[in-house]
């Protein structure tokens, strides 16, 4: 159950961080204005809060593992929000990052 909760929190964190960065990008690069930028800043703050809800208490481990989720999530977000089409190297790299995330977070440990 802890792994399912952890994975769900990583997904929510990715939605907030990647979504927040995308909103700021839209506000600045696509000239959509301060409302978009402000919403992005709020979402980025929410990401920081969600990350603290992980069951594991090691900050370094959580953020290192989240990096893999961020890579794969960013590619997925680009596909949905911007019509980005990843090539085989994008997909392979994202899968490697997710495998690394799984090892960091859920590998057996002798505590």
mmCIF file of C-alpha atoms in Angstrom:
data_model
loop_
_atom_site.group_PDB
_atom_site.id
_atom_site.type_symbol
_atom_site.label_atom_id
_atom_site.label_comp_id
_atom_site.label_asym_id
_atom_site.label_seq_id
_atom_site.Cartn_x
_atom_site.Cartn_y
_atom_site.Cartn_z
ATOM 1 C CA UNK A 1 0.000 0.000 0.000
ATOM 2 C CA UNK A 2 2.888 2.378 0.728
ATOM 3 C CA UNK A 3 4.272 1.888 -2.791
ATOM 4 C CA UNK A 4 0.874 2.708 -4.343
ATOM 5 C CA UNK A 5 0.612 5.840 -2.201
ATOM 6 C CA UNK A 6 4.148 6.860 -3.094
ATOM 7 C CA UNK A 7 3.554 6.377 -6.833
ATOM 8 C CA UNK A 8 0.304 8.377 -6.623
ATOM 9 C CA UNK A 9 2.133 11.201 -4.840
ATOM 10 C CA UNK A 10 4.833 11.208 -7.526
ATOM 11 C CA UNK A 11 2.125 11.523 -10.204
ATOM 12 C CA UNK A 12 0.412 14.398 -8.370
ATOM 13 C CA UNK A 13 3.765 16.111 -7.801
ATOM 14 C CA UNK A 14 4.569 15.786 -11.507
ATOM 15 C CA UNK A 15 1.223 17.286 -12.494
ATOM 16 C CA UNK A 16 1.855 20.284 -10.247
ATOM 17 C CA UNK A 17 5.508 20.819 -11.174
ATOM 18 C CA UNK A 18 5.310 20.162 -14.895
ATOM 19 C CA UNK A 19 1.927 21.889 -15.136
ATOM 20 C CA UNK A 20 3.232 24.867 -13.190
ATOM 21 C CA UNK A 21 6.317 25.186 -15.361
ATOM 22 C CA UNK A 22 4.127 24.857 -18.477
ATOM 23 C CA UNK A 23 1.814 27.625 -17.223
ATOM 24 C CA UNK A 24 4.777 29.945 -16.618
ATOM 25 C CA UNK A 25 6.112 29.041 -20.074
ATOM 26 C CA UNK A 26 2.736 29.866 -21.620
ATOM 27 C CA UNK A 27 2.526 33.132 -19.715
ATOM 28 C CA UNK A 28 5.983 34.292 -20.761
ATOM 29 C CA UNK A 29 6.838 32.610 -24.073
ATOM 30 C CA UNK A 30 3.329 32.571 -25.515
ATOM 31 C CA UNK A 31 2.425 35.990 -24.074
ATOM 32 C CA UNK A 32 -0.636 34.761 -22.189
ATOM 33 C CA UNK A 33 -0.008 37.099 -19.289
ATOM 34 C CA UNK A 34 0.375 37.323 -15.557
ATOM 35 C CA UNK A 35 -2.644 35.168 -14.692
ATOM 36 C CA UNK A 36 -0.980 32.165 -16.334
ATOM 37 C CA UNK A 37 2.351 32.983 -14.687
ATOM 38 C CA UNK A 38 0.705 33.383 -11.270
ATOM 39 C CA UNK A 39 -1.175 30.100 -11.627
ATOM 40 C CA UNK A 40 2.109 28.443 -12.549
ATOM 41 C CA UNK A 41 3.865 29.833 -9.490
ATOM 42 C CA UNK A 42 1.036 28.551 -7.248
ATOM 43 C CA UNK A 43 1.213 25.112 -8.880
ATOM 44 C CA UNK A 44 4.984 25.002 -8.394
ATOM 45 C CA UNK A 45 4.498 25.805 -4.704
ATOM 46 C CA UNK A 46 1.930 23.009 -4.451
ATOM 47 C CA UNK A 47 4.475 20.623 -5.975
ATOM 48 C CA UNK A 48 6.890 21.432 -3.163
ATOM 49 C CA UNK A 49 4.215 20.653 -0.601
ATOM 50 C CA UNK A 50 3.136 17.370 -2.235
ATOM 51 C CA UNK A 51 6.740 16.135 -2.247
ATOM 52 C CA UNK A 52 6.775 16.363 1.569
ATOM 53 C CA UNK A 53 3.907 13.853 1.793
ATOM 54 C CA UNK A 54 6.025 10.915 0.575
ATOM 55 C CA UNK A 55 6.171 8.084 3.133
ATOM 56 C CA UNK A 56 9.989 7.936 2.935
ATOM 57 C CA UNK A 57 11.632 10.636 5.023
ATOM 58 C CA UNK A 58 14.879 11.032 3.085
ATOM 59 C CA UNK A 59 14.789 14.299 1.126
ATOM 60 C CA UNK A 60 17.672 13.361 -1.169
ATOM 61 C CA UNK A 61 16.133 10.020 -2.080
ATOM 62 C CA UNK A 62 12.703 11.524 -2.785
ATOM 63 C CA UNK A 63 14.041 14.297 -5.018
ATOM 64 C CA UNK A 64 16.489 12.008 -6.813
ATOM 65 C CA UNK A 65 13.753 9.476 -7.541
ATOM 66 C CA UNK A 66 11.327 12.208 -8.551
ATOM 67 C CA UNK A 67 13.805 13.200 -11.263
ATOM 68 C CA UNK A 68 12.910 10.037 -13.169
ATOM 69 C CA UNK A 69 9.208 10.788 -12.851
ATOM 70 C CA UNK A 70 9.856 14.350 -14.023
ATOM 71 C CA UNK A 71 11.642 13.182 -17.179
ATOM 72 C CA UNK A 72 8.917 10.745 -18.205
ATOM 73 C CA UNK A 73 6.135 13.103 -17.122
ATOM 74 C CA UNK A 74 7.582 15.994 -19.100
ATOM 75 C CA UNK A 75 7.598 13.941 -22.271
ATOM 76 C CA UNK A 76 4.020 12.808 -21.621
ATOM 77 C CA UNK A 77 2.918 16.396 -20.874
ATOM 78 C CA UNK A 78 4.494 17.620 -24.102
ATOM 79 C CA UNK A 79 2.625 14.942 -26.042
ATOM 80 C CA UNK A 80 -0.741 15.877 -24.537
ATOM 81 C CA UNK A 81 -0.416 19.655 -24.208
ATOM 82 C CA UNK A 82 1.766 20.565 -27.173
ATOM 83 C CA UNK A 83 1.494 17.721 -29.663
ATOM 84 C CA UNK A 84 5.131 16.690 -29.116
ATOM 85 C CA UNK A 85 6.002 13.325 -30.642
ATOM 86 C CA UNK A 86 8.886 11.597 -28.856
ATOM 87 C CA UNK A 87 11.294 9.470 -30.835
ATOM 88 C CA UNK A 88 12.609 6.094 -29.717
ATOM 89 C CA UNK A 89 15.490 7.715 -27.854
ATOM 90 C CA UNK A 90 13.129 9.925 -25.862
ATOM 91 C CA UNK A 91 11.051 6.895 -24.912
ATOM 92 C CA UNK A 92 14.084 4.750 -24.114
ATOM 93 C CA UNK A 93 15.619 7.488 -21.973
ATOM 94 C CA UNK A 94 12.348 8.018 -20.085
ATOM 95 C CA UNK A 95 12.039 4.286 -19.401
ATOM 96 C CA UNK A 96 15.613 4.186 -18.104
ATOM 97 C CA UNK A 97 14.830 7.138 -15.824
ATOM 98 C CA UNK A 98 11.717 5.377 -14.485
ATOM 99 C CA UNK A 99 13.736 2.215 -13.862
ATOM 100 C CA UNK A 100 16.260 4.316 -11.943
ATOM 101 C CA UNK A 101 13.452 5.901 -9.948
ATOM 102 C CA UNK A 102 12.089 2.474 -9.037
ATOM 103 C CA UNK A 103 15.522 1.297 -7.879
ATOM 104 C CA UNK A 104 16.122 4.418 -5.791
ATOM 105 C CA UNK A 105 12.714 4.408 -4.137
ATOM 106 C CA UNK A 106 11.648 0.811 -3.930
ATOM 107 C CA UNK A 107 14.838 -1.260 -4.013
ATOM 108 C CA UNK A 108 15.284 -3.614 -1.068
ATOM 109 C CA UNK A 109 17.091 -2.030 1.857
ATOM 110 C CA UNK A 110 18.496 -3.458 5.040
ATOM 111 C CA UNK A 111 17.381 -0.889 7.610
#
